[in-house]
Structures are given as C-alpha cells and as structure tokens.
Coordinates of C-alpha atoms (C1' of nucleotides) in Angstrom, one line a residue:
Chain S
M6 CA 13.7 26.3 2.6
C7 CA 16.5 26.7 4.5
Q8 CA 16.7 27.3 8.9
D9 CA 19.5 30.5 9.6
G10 CA 22.5 29.0 11.5
G11 CA 22.4 31.5 14.9
M12 CA 20.9 31.9 17.6
P13 CA 16.7 31.8 17.8
P14 CA 15.9 35.3 18.7
R15 CA 13.8 35.7 22.2
T16 CA 10.7 36.8 21.2
R17 CA 9.4 37.3 17.4
R18 CA 6.4 39.8 16.9
T19 CA 3.5 36.8 18.0
E20 CA 5.7 33.4 18.8
A21 CA 8.3 32.1 16.5
L22 CA 6.7 30.5 14.0
S23 CA 8.9 27.5 13.7
R24 CA 9.2 24.1 11.4
E25 CA 8.9 22.0 14.6
R26 CA 5.8 24.2 16.0
I27 CA 4.6 23.5 12.3
V28 CA 5.1 20.2 12.5
E29 CA 3.7 20.0 16.2
A30 CA 0.5 21.4 15.6
A31 CA 0.2 18.6 12.6
V32 CA 0.3 15.8 14.9
E33 CA -2.1 17.4 17.5
L34 CA -5.1 18.2 14.3
L35 CA -3.8 14.4 12.8
D36 CA -4.4 13.0 16.4
A37 CA -7.6 14.9 17.2
A38 CA -9.7 14.3 13.0
G39 CA -7.1 11.8 11.5
E40 CA -5.9 12.5 7.5
A41 CA -8.7 14.5 6.6
G42 CA -8.3 17.0 9.9
L43 CA -5.0 18.3 9.0
T44 CA -5.5 21.0 6.2
F45 CA -4.1 24.5 5.6
R46 CA -7.1 26.0 6.7
T47 CA -7.1 24.1 10.1
L48 CA -3.3 24.4 10.5
T49 CA -3.3 28.5 9.7
E50 CA -5.8 28.5 12.1
R51 CA -4.8 27.1 14.8
L52 CA -1.4 29.0 14.4
A53 CA -2.8 32.5 13.7
T54 CA -0.8 33.0 10.4
G55 CA -1.3 31.9 7.0
A56 CA -0.8 29.8 4.3
G57 CA 2.6 31.2 2.9
A58 CA 4.1 31.4 6.6
I59 CA 3.9 28.2 6.8
Y60 CA 5.3 27.0 3.2
W61 CA 8.6 29.2 4.1
H62 CA 9.3 26.5 6.6
V63 CA 7.9 23.5 4.6
A64 CA 7.8 23.0 0.4
N65 CA 4.7 21.4 1.0
K66 CA 2.2 19.0 2.5
D67 CA 4.2 15.3 1.7
E68 CA 6.6 16.5 3.5
L69 CA 5.0 17.8 6.2
L70 CA 3.4 14.3 6.3
T71 CA 6.8 12.9 5.9
T72 CA 8.3 15.2 9.0
A73 CA 5.6 14.8 11.6
T74 CA 5.7 10.3 10.7
D75 CA 9.2 10.5 11.4
A76 CA 9.1 12.3 14.8
V77 CA 5.8 10.5 16.1
V78 CA 8.3 6.9 14.8
A79 CA 11.4 8.4 16.2
Q80 CA 9.9 9.1 20.0
A81 CA 8.3 5.6 19.5
L82 CA 11.5 3.5 19.2
P83 CA 13.0 2.1 22.4
A84 CA 16.6 3.0 23.2
A85 CA 18.3 0.1 22.8
S86 CA 18.1 -2.2 25.9
A87 CA 20.3 -5.4 26.6
G88 CA 18.3 -8.6 25.7
S89 CA 18.2 -11.3 22.9
P90 CA 18.0 -10.4 19.8
Q91 CA 14.2 -11.8 19.6
E92 CA 12.8 -9.4 22.6
E93 CA 14.9 -6.4 21.2
I94 CA 12.8 -6.8 17.9
R95 CA 9.4 -7.3 19.9
A96 CA 10.4 -4.5 21.8
V97 CA 10.5 -2.6 18.6
A98 CA 7.2 -3.4 17.5
L99 CA 5.2 -3.5 20.1
G100 CA 6.5 0.6 20.3
L101 CA 5.5 0.9 17.0
F102 CA 2.5 -0.8 17.7
D103 CA 2.0 1.4 20.4
A104 CA 2.6 4.7 18.5
I105 CA -0.1 3.4 16.0
E106 CA -2.5 2.8 18.8
R107 CA -2.1 6.4 20.3
H108 CA -1.9 8.2 16.7
P109 CA -4.0 6.2 14.4
W110 CA -3.1 7.7 11.2
L111 CA 0.3 6.8 11.3
A112 CA -0.6 3.6 10.5
T113 CA -1.1 4.8 6.7
Q114 CA 1.4 7.0 6.9
L115 CA 3.7 4.5 7.5
L116 CA 2.6 1.8 5.2
M117 CA 3.1 5.0 2.3
Q118 CA 6.5 6.1 4.0
L119 CA 7.6 2.2 2.6
T120 CA 5.9 1.3 -0.5
R121 CA 6.0 5.1 -2.0
N122 CA 9.5 6.8 -0.1
P123 CA 11.4 4.1 0.6
G124 CA 14.3 7.0 0.1
G125 CA 13.4 9.4 3.3
P126 CA 13.8 9.2 6.9
V127 CA 10.9 6.9 7.7
A128 CA 11.7 3.5 6.0
P129 CA 15.9 3.3 7.0
R130 CA 15.4 4.5 11.0
I131 CA 12.3 1.3 11.6
F132 CA 14.6 -1.0 9.0
E133 CA 17.6 -0.4 11.0
A134 CA 15.5 -0.4 14.0
I135 CA 14.5 -4.4 13.4
G136 CA 17.3 -5.3 10.8
R137 CA 20.0 -4.1 13.5
H138 CA 19.2 -7.7 15.3
I139 CA 18.6 -9.8 12.6
G140 CA 21.9 -10.8 12.3
A141 CA 21.9 -12.4 16.0
L142 CA 19.4 -14.8 15.4
G143 CA 22.3 -16.6 12.8
V144 CA 20.6 -15.5 9.3
P145 CA 23.0 -16.0 7.4
E146 CA 23.2 -12.0 5.6
R147 CA 22.3 -13.0 2.1
S148 CA 18.8 -13.2 4.2
W149 CA 18.6 -9.5 5.9
F150 CA 16.7 -8.1 3.6
T151 CA 14.1 -10.8 2.8
A152 CA 14.0 -11.6 6.6
T153 CA 13.3 -8.1 7.9
S154 CA 10.9 -7.5 5.2
V155 CA 8.8 -9.4 6.9
L156 CA 9.0 -8.8 9.7
V157 CA 8.5 -4.7 9.1
H158 CA 6.0 -5.4 6.9
Y159 CA 4.4 -7.8 8.9
I160 CA 4.3 -5.2 12.0
L161 CA 2.8 -2.1 10.2
G162 CA 0.1 -4.4 8.1
T163 CA -0.9 -5.9 11.9
A164 CA -0.4 -3.0 13.4
G165 CA -2.4 -0.7 11.3
Q166 CA -5.1 -3.0 10.7
T167 CA -5.7 -3.2 14.7
A168 CA -5.6 0.5 15.0
T169 CA -8.1 1.0 12.4
A170 CA -10.5 -0.8 14.6
E171 CA -9.7 2.0 17.1
V172 CA -10.8 4.8 15.3
S173 CA -14.2 4.1 14.5
T174 CA -16.9 4.3 17.9
T175 CA -15.4 1.8 19.9
R176 CA -13.4 -0.9 19.3
E177 CA -16.0 -3.8 19.5
A178 CA -18.3 -2.2 17.1
F179 CA -16.0 -2.2 14.3
L180 CA -15.1 -5.8 15.1
D181 CA -18.7 -6.3 15.3
T182 CA -19.2 -5.3 12.0
V183 CA -15.9 -6.4 10.0
A184 CA -17.2 -9.9 11.7
S185 CA -20.4 -9.8 11.0
S186 CA -20.0 -8.8 7.2
W187 CA -17.8 -12.0 6.7
E188 CA -19.9 -14.3 8.6
D189 CA -22.8 -13.2 5.8
L190 CA -20.2 -14.1 2.8
D191 CA -21.2 -17.2 0.7
P192 CA -20.5 -20.1 2.6
E193 CA -20.1 -22.0 -0.8
A194 CA -17.2 -19.6 -1.8
Y195 CA -15.9 -18.2 1.4
P196 CA -15.6 -21.1 4.0
F197 CA -13.0 -19.9 5.5
T198 CA -12.6 -16.5 6.3
R199 CA -17.1 -16.7 8.1
R200 CA -15.2 -20.4 10.1
V201 CA -12.0 -17.8 10.9
A202 CA -14.5 -14.3 11.3
R203 CA -15.1 -15.6 14.9
Q204 CA -11.8 -15.5 15.8
L205 CA -12.4 -11.9 14.8
R206 CA -14.3 -10.9 18.0
N207 CA -12.9 -12.2 20.9
H208 CA -9.3 -11.4 20.3
D209 CA -7.0 -9.8 22.1
D210 CA -4.8 -7.3 19.9
R211 CA -1.4 -7.3 21.3
E212 CA -1.7 -11.0 21.5
Q213 CA -2.8 -12.2 18.5
F214 CA 0.5 -9.2 17.2
L215 CA 2.9 -11.3 19.1
A216 CA 2.0 -14.2 17.8
G217 CA 2.7 -13.1 14.4
I218 CA 6.1 -12.3 15.2
D219 CA 6.9 -15.0 16.9
L220 CA 5.7 -16.5 14.1
V221 CA 8.0 -14.8 12.0
L222 CA 10.8 -15.4 14.3
A223 CA 10.6 -19.4 14.2
G224 CA 10.1 -19.4 10.2
V225 CA 13.5 -16.3 10.1
T226 CA 15.6 -19.0 12.5
T227 CA 14.3 -22.4 12.1
R228 CA 15.2 -22.0 8.6
H229 CA 19.1 -21.4 9.3
S230 CA 20.1 -22.9 12.3
S231 CA 20.4 -26.6 11.4
Chain M
M61 CA -27.4 3.3 -6.6
C62 CA -29.8 0.6 -8.0
Q63 CA -29.5 -1.4 -10.7
D64 CA -32.8 -2.7 -12.4
G65 CA -34.3 -5.7 -11.9
G66 CA -34.8 -6.2 -16.0
M67 CA -33.1 -7.0 -19.2
P68 CA -30.2 -3.9 -20.7
P69 CA -32.1 -2.2 -23.3
R70 CA -30.5 -2.9 -26.8
T71 CA -28.8 0.4 -27.9
R72 CA -28.5 3.4 -25.8
R73 CA -28.3 6.9 -26.8
T74 CA -24.8 6.5 -27.2
E75 CA -23.7 3.7 -25.8
A76 CA -25.2 2.4 -22.7
L77 CA -23.0 4.1 -19.7
S78 CA -22.9 1.3 -17.5
R79 CA -21.5 0.6 -13.7
E80 CA -19.1 -2.3 -15.8
R81 CA -18.1 1.0 -18.3
I82 CA -17.3 3.2 -15.7
V83 CA -15.1 0.2 -14.4
E84 CA -13.4 -0.5 -16.9
A85 CA -12.6 3.1 -18.1
A86 CA -11.5 3.2 -14.2
V87 CA -9.0 0.2 -14.3
E88 CA -8.0 2.0 -17.3
L89 CA -6.7 5.7 -16.5
L90 CA -5.3 4.3 -13.5
D91 CA -3.0 2.2 -15.4
A92 CA -1.9 5.0 -18.0
A93 CA -1.2 7.5 -15.5
G94 CA -1.7 6.0 -12.1
E95 CA -4.1 7.0 -8.7
A96 CA -3.9 10.7 -10.0
G97 CA -4.6 9.9 -13.2
L98 CA -8.0 8.4 -12.2
T99 CA -10.1 12.0 -11.4
F100 CA -13.7 13.0 -12.8
R101 CA -13.2 14.9 -15.1
T102 CA -10.8 12.7 -17.5
L103 CA -13.5 9.7 -16.3
T104 CA -16.0 12.1 -17.8
E105 CA -13.9 12.5 -20.9
R106 CA -13.0 9.3 -21.7
L107 CA -16.9 8.1 -21.3
A108 CA -18.1 11.3 -22.8
T109 CA -20.6 12.5 -20.5
G110 CA -20.9 14.0 -17.3
A111 CA -20.2 13.6 -14.1
G112 CA -24.3 13.4 -12.4
A113 CA -24.3 10.4 -15.1
I114 CA -21.6 8.9 -13.8
Y115 CA -22.6 9.2 -10.2
W116 CA -26.1 7.4 -10.7
H117 CA -24.4 4.8 -11.6
V118 CA -21.2 4.9 -8.7
A119 CA -21.9 6.3 -5.1
N120 CA -19.0 8.1 -5.3
K121 CA -15.4 8.0 -5.8
D122 CA -14.2 5.6 -3.2
E123 CA -16.9 2.9 -4.0
L124 CA -15.3 3.4 -7.5
L125 CA -12.0 2.2 -6.3
T126 CA -13.3 -0.1 -4.6
T127 CA -14.9 -1.6 -7.0
A128 CA -12.5 -1.6 -9.8
T129 CA -9.6 -2.8 -7.1
D130 CA -11.9 -6.2 -6.5
A131 CA -12.7 -6.2 -10.3
V132 CA -9.0 -6.4 -10.7
V133 CA -8.0 -8.9 -8.5
A134 CA -10.7 -11.4 -8.9
Q135 CA -9.5 -11.8 -12.5
A136 CA -5.6 -11.7 -10.2
L137 CA -6.1 -15.0 -8.4
P138 CA -5.4 -18.4 -10.0
A139 CA -8.2 -20.7 -10.2
A140 CA -7.8 -23.7 -7.5
S141 CA -5.3 -26.1 -8.7
A142 CA -4.7 -28.8 -7.2
G143 CA -1.0 -28.8 -5.9
S144 CA 0.7 -29.0 -2.3
P145 CA -0.5 -26.3 -0.2
Q146 CA 2.5 -24.7 -0.5
E147 CA 2.6 -24.9 -4.2
E148 CA -1.0 -22.9 -3.7
I149 CA -0.1 -20.2 -1.7
R150 CA 2.9 -19.8 -3.7
A151 CA 0.2 -19.4 -7.3
V152 CA -2.2 -17.1 -5.1
A153 CA 1.1 -14.7 -4.1
L154 CA 2.7 -15.3 -7.6
G155 CA -0.9 -13.9 -9.1
L156 CA -0.9 -10.9 -6.8
F157 CA 2.1 -9.8 -7.6
D158 CA 2.1 -9.8 -11.5
A159 CA -1.2 -7.8 -11.4
I160 CA 0.7 -5.4 -9.2
E161 CA 3.2 -4.9 -11.6
R162 CA 0.7 -4.9 -14.3
H163 CA -1.3 -2.3 -12.2
P164 CA 1.1 -0.3 -10.3
W165 CA -2.0 1.7 -8.2
L166 CA -2.6 -1.6 -7.0
A167 CA -0.7 -2.3 -4.1
T168 CA -1.7 1.2 -2.1
Q169 CA -5.1 0.2 -2.9
L170 CA -4.8 -3.1 -2.0
L171 CA -3.0 -2.3 1.8
M172 CA -5.9 0.6 2.0
Q173 CA -8.4 -1.8 1.4
L174 CA -7.2 -4.8 4.4
T175 CA -6.8 -1.8 6.9
R176 CA -9.1 0.7 6.1
N177 CA -12.1 -1.2 4.6
P178 CA -11.9 -5.2 5.9
G179 CA -15.5 -5.9 5.6
G180 CA -15.5 -4.8 1.7
P181 CA -15.6 -7.4 -0.6
V182 CA -11.9 -7.1 -1.3
A183 CA -10.3 -8.4 2.1
P184 CA -12.3 -11.2 2.2
R185 CA -11.2 -12.4 -1.1
I186 CA -8.3 -12.3 -0.5
F187 CA -8.1 -13.9 2.4
E188 CA -10.1 -16.4 1.6
A189 CA -7.6 -17.2 -1.6
I190 CA -4.8 -17.7 1.5
G191 CA -6.6 -19.1 4.0
R192 CA -7.9 -21.6 2.4
H193 CA -4.6 -23.6 2.1
I194 CA -3.4 -23.0 5.7
G195 CA -5.2 -25.6 6.9
A196 CA -3.6 -28.6 5.3
L197 CA 0.0 -27.1 6.8
G198 CA -1.3 -28.6 9.7
V199 CA -2.4 -25.5 11.7
P200 CA -4.7 -25.7 14.2
E201 CA -7.4 -23.4 13.8
R202 CA -6.6 -21.0 16.7
S203 CA -3.5 -20.5 14.7
W204 CA -5.9 -19.6 11.0
F205 CA -5.9 -15.9 11.3
T206 CA -2.6 -15.1 12.5
A207 CA -1.1 -17.3 9.9
T208 CA -2.9 -15.9 7.4
S209 CA -2.7 -12.2 8.1
V210 CA 1.4 -12.5 8.4
L211 CA 1.3 -14.2 4.7
V212 CA -0.9 -12.1 3.2
H213 CA 0.9 -8.3 5.2
Y214 CA 4.1 -9.8 3.4
I215 CA 3.0 -10.6 0.2
L216 CA 1.0 -6.9 -0.6
G217 CA 3.9 -4.9 1.1
T218 CA 6.6 -6.7 -0.7
A219 CA 4.4 -6.8 -3.8
G220 CA 3.8 -3.3 -3.4
Q221 CA 7.3 -2.1 -2.6
T222 CA 8.7 -4.0 -5.7
A223 CA 6.0 -2.3 -7.3
T224 CA 6.1 0.7 -7.1
A225 CA 9.8 0.8 -8.5
E226 CA 8.1 -0.2 -11.7
V227 CA 6.0 3.3 -12.2
S228 CA 9.4 5.2 -12.5
T229 CA 11.3 5.6 -15.0
T230 CA 13.0 2.3 -14.9
R231 CA 13.3 -0.5 -12.2
E232 CA 17.3 -0.2 -12.3
A233 CA 17.3 4.1 -11.6
F234 CA 14.6 3.7 -9.0
L235 CA 16.7 1.2 -6.9
D236 CA 19.7 3.0 -7.3
T237 CA 18.3 5.6 -6.3
V238 CA 17.3 4.6 -2.5
A239 CA 20.3 2.2 -2.2
S240 CA 22.6 5.0 -2.7
S241 CA 20.9 7.4 -0.2
W242 CA 20.5 4.4 1.7
E243 CA 24.3 4.4 1.6
D244 CA 24.6 7.9 2.7
L245 CA 23.3 7.4 5.8
D246 CA 25.2 7.8 9.3
P247 CA 27.2 4.9 9.4
E248 CA 26.9 5.1 13.4
A249 CA 23.0 5.3 13.2
Y250 CA 22.0 3.1 10.2
P251 CA 24.7 0.0 10.1
F252 CA 22.2 -2.8 9.0
T253 CA 20.3 -0.3 6.8
R254 CA 23.8 0.4 4.7
R255 CA 25.2 -2.9 4.4
V256 CA 21.7 -4.7 3.0
A257 CA 21.7 -1.5 0.7
R258 CA 23.9 -3.1 -1.8
Q259 CA 21.4 -6.2 -1.6
L260 CA 18.6 -4.1 -2.8
R261 CA 20.6 -3.2 -6.3
N262 CA 21.4 -6.3 -8.0
H263 CA 18.1 -8.1 -6.3
D264 CA 15.5 -10.1 -8.4
D265 CA 11.8 -9.3 -7.0
R266 CA 10.8 -12.4 -8.0
E267 CA 12.9 -14.4 -6.3
Q268 CA 13.0 -12.5 -3.1
F269 CA 9.8 -13.0 -3.1
L270 CA 9.6 -15.9 -3.2
A271 CA 11.8 -16.2 -0.4
G272 CA 10.3 -14.4 1.9
I273 CA 6.8 -16.7 0.9
D274 CA 9.2 -19.6 2.1
L275 CA 10.5 -17.8 5.2
V276 CA 6.7 -17.8 6.3
L277 CA 5.5 -20.8 5.5
A278 CA 8.9 -22.5 7.1
G279 CA 7.3 -20.7 10.6
V280 CA 4.2 -21.7 10.2
T281 CA 4.8 -24.9 9.5
T282 CA 7.5 -25.7 11.8
R283 CA 6.2 -23.8 14.7
H284 CA 3.2 -27.3 14.7
S285 CA 4.9 -30.2 12.8
S286 CA 6.2 -31.8 16.1
Chain J
dA215 C1' -50.2 9.0 -28.1
dC216 C1' -49.6 10.1 -23.3
dA217 C1' -47.5 9.9 -18.7
dC218 C1' -43.8 8.5 -15.7
dA219 C1' -39.6 6.4 -14.1
dT220 C1' -35.3 6.3 -15.1
dC221 C1' -31.2 8.1 -17.4
dT222 C1' -28.1 11.9 -18.7
dG223 C1' -25.1 16.6 -19.4
dG224 C1' -23.3 20.1 -17.5
dA225 C1' -23.9 24.0 -14.9
dA226 C1' -22.7 25.6 -10.0
dT227 C1' -20.5 24.6 -5.4
dG228 C1' -17.3 24.7 -1.6
dC229 C1' -13.3 22.9 0.0
dC230 C1' -8.3 21.8 -1.1
dG231 C1' -3.2 22.6 -2.2
dT232 C1' -0.1 26.0 -3.6
dT233 C1' 1.5 30.6 -5.6
dC234 C1' 2.0 35.1 -5.2
dC235 C1' 2.7 39.5 -3.4
dA236 C1' 2.6 43.4 -0.5
dA237 C1' 3.8 44.5 4.0
dT238 C1' 6.3 44.0 8.4
dA239 C1' 9.8 42.3 11.0
dT240 C1' 14.8 41.9 12.1
dG241 C1' 19.6 42.7 12.7
dG242 C1' 24.0 44.3 11.2
dA243 C1' 26.5 48.8 8.8
dA244 C1' 26.6 53.5 8.7
Chain W
dT135 C1' 20.4 56.6 15.7
dT136 C1' 18.7 55.5 11.0
dC137 C1' 18.7 52.9 7.2
dC138 C1' 18.9 48.9 4.2
dA139 C1' 18.9 44.6 2.5
dT140 C1' 17.1 40.5 4.1
dA141 C1' 14.4 36.9 6.4
dT142 C1' 9.7 36.0 7.2
dT143 C1' 4.3 37.1 7.3
dG144 C1' -0.8 37.3 6.5
dG145 C1' -3.9 36.9 3.5
dA146 C1' -6.2 37.4 -1.1
dA147 C1' -6.7 34.5 -5.5
dC148 C1' -5.7 30.4 -8.4
dG149 C1' -6.9 26.2 -10.6
dG150 C1' -8.3 21.6 -9.5
dC151 C1' -11.0 18.5 -7.3
dA152 C1' -15.2 15.6 -5.9
dT153 C1' -19.6 16.4 -5.0
dT154 C1' -24.7 18.0 -5.4
dC155 C1' -28.8 19.6 -8.1
dC156 C1' -31.6 20.0 -12.1
dA157 C1' -33.4 20.5 -16.4
dG158 C1' -34.0 17.9 -20.1
dA159 C1' -34.0 13.9 -22.9
dT160 C1' -34.9 9.2 -23.4
dG161 C1' -37.4 4.9 -23.1
dT162 C1' -41.8 2.2 -21.5
dG163 C1' -45.6 0.5 -20.7
dT164 C1' -50.7 1.7 -21.5

DNA sequence: ACACATCTGGAATGCCGTTCCAATATGGAA
DNA sequence: TTCCATATTGGAACGGCATTCCAGATGTGT
C-alpha cells in the first residue's frame, strides 16, 4: 500500500517490482489483447512473479485499471497551447480520440470511470481539460457543468463507438457488418436507422467526430451570445 | 437456441421455463442487486432449476443481458405522440432517463450495447426513436447521423451519471462525496472542476438533464436554419 | 404402449480475483 | 560483521463464476 519515502535501491533480487512497472505491464497487456487480456495470471507471468507481490503494490484489479486509465489519459491530453477556446477543445477531443484509437480498451474504461467512479482521478482530469475553456466561450457560469457534460459525453461516446470498430479484424468489415444489420431491419419500424446506415459505410471517423464537436460548440455558444 | 414453432404446452413439470420467464427473472435480480446480483447461481435458485435448463433457452450471459436490456428499453420508449420534434425528442430522453432511474444497471448496459454491440437490437431501437425526429428539425440528411449520435450519447451518458448516484445509500450522500473530492483537488491544476463542484451539490437532475438536451437541440437547429 | 425429440437438473471443468503465509531480501543498529 | 525488524516476494489455496456435459425425465405423435 505505502511506498517508501527514500531512494530506490540500485538493484533488487531480479529487477525492482514497482507500481509503475506493474501499471506499464498492465497497459501493454490491455493493448495486446483487450480487457480480457489482463488477468493476474498473465500479469504474474509477464512480470515473472506471484500474485502476492502484485497485491503488495496495488489494492486490487479495479485500482489497477483506474491507474492504468489515468496514466494513459494523462499522456494523451495535450499541453496547453494558446489558441481560441474552440481550438483548445478540439485539441483535447482529438487527443482523447487518438488515445482511444491506440488503446481500444480505453473507451469502455473511460465511460465506466465517468459514470461509476466520478470521484476518482480520471473524471476530474477530463472534466478540467474541457471545462477550462468553457468560460471563454461566453457561457454563463450557471451552465458550465451542463455544457462540459455534453461535450465530454459526446467525445467519449463517439470516440468509443468508432474505436471499437478498430478492434475487429478491419474497420471496414466491422462497419459493413453493422450497416448491413441496420439495413436488414424492419422498414416499417426502422425507416430512419435504415436510411442512415448508408452514411455509416463511407464515413470518415475523424471528420464526423469533429463535425459533432462543432455542432455541440454551436449550441453552447449561440445559446448565450445574443 | 431454437424455439419450437408450435403451441406452448398447457403445463410443464413445474411451470414452463421459457425465454421470457428467464429474462423477467434476470431483470428482477438486476433491479434488486445490480449487475453483480445476476449470476447463474442466483438465477437457477430463483427459477428453481439448473444451469443447463437455462442454457437451453439462452446462448450465454451476454445474450441474456442484451435481451433484458432490450426488453426494458422497449417498454421505456414512449408511443409516438403528436408534438413538435423537440417535444418528441424530449419525451424519448425522459423515457430513458426514468427507465435508468428505475433500473440503475441499465445505464452501463446501454453504453456497452451502443459501443460494443451496435449490431444488436438495442442500439437501433434507441437510434431510431431519436433520429426519427431529426429530419423535422431542418437538419440536412448528411448530418443526421452526427446529430443523432450527439443526442444519444449525451442522453445515455448523463442519465447514467445521475442514475449511478441513486444506487449508493442516498443521492445526496453520493453527490456530496463526489463534490467534496472535487473540491479537494489541487487548486492550481483543477480550478474549473473545483469551481463547478458547487453546482454538483444542489442540482436538479431532471432540470439539468433537459437543459443539456435543449443545448444540443439549439446547436442542431441553429446550425442549419439560416 | 413405444420411440423419439424436447427439455431439465445438477455434477464437473477451468479460469478468475483475492487471501494467506512461509520464505527471502534489505538496511540500520549493535 | 552480525543480527533483527521490516519490507517484499512467490506461489499454494479458496471460493465464485460462466460454461459444458450428460443421464435422465417429460411430452408428443403413432
């Protein structure tokens, strides 16, 4: 549980096990084989140790997942650059989008963190990165929370949706499967979904994603700029 | 896997096990004890049967969860009433919001269905319920998919966030805990989140939720109504 | 009354997260 | 240098889970 407060020793019996080394290995396993690829079995094998050793550094699997998620998100968020609030928000959104593309397991984790663990480190980090620029858009403080929520949920939801497509064999195959199943729906009950299925097939993820952001930003700004 | 094509027999050895009875029991267990409350152990106990019997009607737990989610969503979506597109969309949103309040496990399931199983029955059902009214807002067809995505992700994300608060002891206690942990963040790194934490405390879920919807609708409409 | 397909209950399997503990390292005190 | 308290490790053991397997009961058509 508690880390020592002194220098790290030069060399341990094999190669000092540490919280960071565990988290790093966890991220690698998640990247390689998704959420199911991270078990204490695979983790102990990769680190050539036992379960007890890991549990000395990490409380449980949930904490490990939270820490791994936070580490990846921290790296993904861009350092503050000096642009318009819209540009800043777009940069954050793209940073998360790309991170989810690199680590497809991230999408689910982020949604979980946001809904089930808003007190943890991940939710505030993302909330802050977006919300920081909301005031500069002319949104009155009373609406800051709502406006930021809309943006964050859209970003994570959509990025997650498109990123999941990457995991399966190829993106095209996945989108094609979904589009086909949508086109096979009952025409009476699903006229809209069937019609939109075509847009799903040839669909530039990144472009659509940014279009959605702009749409939300338009709503956020026009609402209060009169 | 396959249902018979004939009449259901009047009476079975105890009380005909059927796909519907299993799904019904699953929903009850989920409502009573959340996602962790649904295991094949609890399910067989409640239905007074064995695991094999259940597996004859249902492929696996994932399918059971999907079916349970779809059943609850189907009941939650309002029958078409004749109002403005905005009113229709608000009605669907509130229908989902209330369903999530009644069945807190639903939030996570819906997010999963949307991102990991868009080919299943749940995603199209929700997409259609919202998207059906998008055209009437004056949105050009090219933007239908994006606009609907924004709305759906916001609705599910936010409803999920607020619903999770219900599960824990009391809503107030949960919000208070989260707000406190946000207020304890580093003032240098988290000025926005700390400031917004106050809005979290006294916060009418439903009102905030509808405000968010209106915000998105404003963006969707003003963007194309010139 | 017989045979066959449908349906059931529960035992067995293998994997998972977690706990427990005996054994081993480490750094400072003597 | 020796020794000890404390920090750290590896792996065995545990209970719970989803899922599989199968012997047998049930109901239907003949």
